[in-house]
Tab-separated table of C-alpha atoms in Angstrom:
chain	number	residue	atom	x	y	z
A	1	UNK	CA	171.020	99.690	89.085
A	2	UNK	CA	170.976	102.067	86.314
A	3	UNK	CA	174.147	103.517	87.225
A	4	UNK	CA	175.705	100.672	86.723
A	5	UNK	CA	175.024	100.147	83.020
A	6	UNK	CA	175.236	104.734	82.632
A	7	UNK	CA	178.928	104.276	84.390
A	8	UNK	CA	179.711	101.569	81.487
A	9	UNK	CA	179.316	104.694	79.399
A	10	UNK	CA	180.351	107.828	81.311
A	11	UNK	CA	182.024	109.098	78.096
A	12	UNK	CA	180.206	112.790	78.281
A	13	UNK	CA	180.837	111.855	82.406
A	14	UNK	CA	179.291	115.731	83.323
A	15	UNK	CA	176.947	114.582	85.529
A	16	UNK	CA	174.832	111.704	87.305
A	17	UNK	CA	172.377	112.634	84.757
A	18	UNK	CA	174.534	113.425	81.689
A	19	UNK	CA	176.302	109.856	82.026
A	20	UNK	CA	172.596	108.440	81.853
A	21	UNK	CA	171.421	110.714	79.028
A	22	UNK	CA	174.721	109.987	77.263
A	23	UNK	CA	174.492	106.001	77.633
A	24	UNK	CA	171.142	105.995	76.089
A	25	UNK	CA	172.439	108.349	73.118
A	26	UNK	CA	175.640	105.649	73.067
A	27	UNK	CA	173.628	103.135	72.669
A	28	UNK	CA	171.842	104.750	69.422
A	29	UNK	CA	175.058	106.084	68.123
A	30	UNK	CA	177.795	104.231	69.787
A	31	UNK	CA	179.905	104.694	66.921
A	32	UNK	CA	178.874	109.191	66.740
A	33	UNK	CA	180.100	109.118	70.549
A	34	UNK	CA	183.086	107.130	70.138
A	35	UNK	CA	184.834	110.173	68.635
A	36	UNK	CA	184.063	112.579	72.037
């Protein structure tokens, strides 16, 4: 279930883990991430 949404953001797409970490740190900073 929470792939789903961390796939959605897989832009640092390292890891199972980093795509979750880095959805969360989207979310915050959606715009900071955009860049990467």
């Amino acid at each position: 279930m929470v792939m789903d949404i961390c796939i959605n953001y897989y832009y640092c797409h390292y890891s199972f883990i980093w795509v979750c970490n880095c959805y969360k740190f989207k979310i915050e900073n959606k715009f900071k991430i955009e860049e990467k």
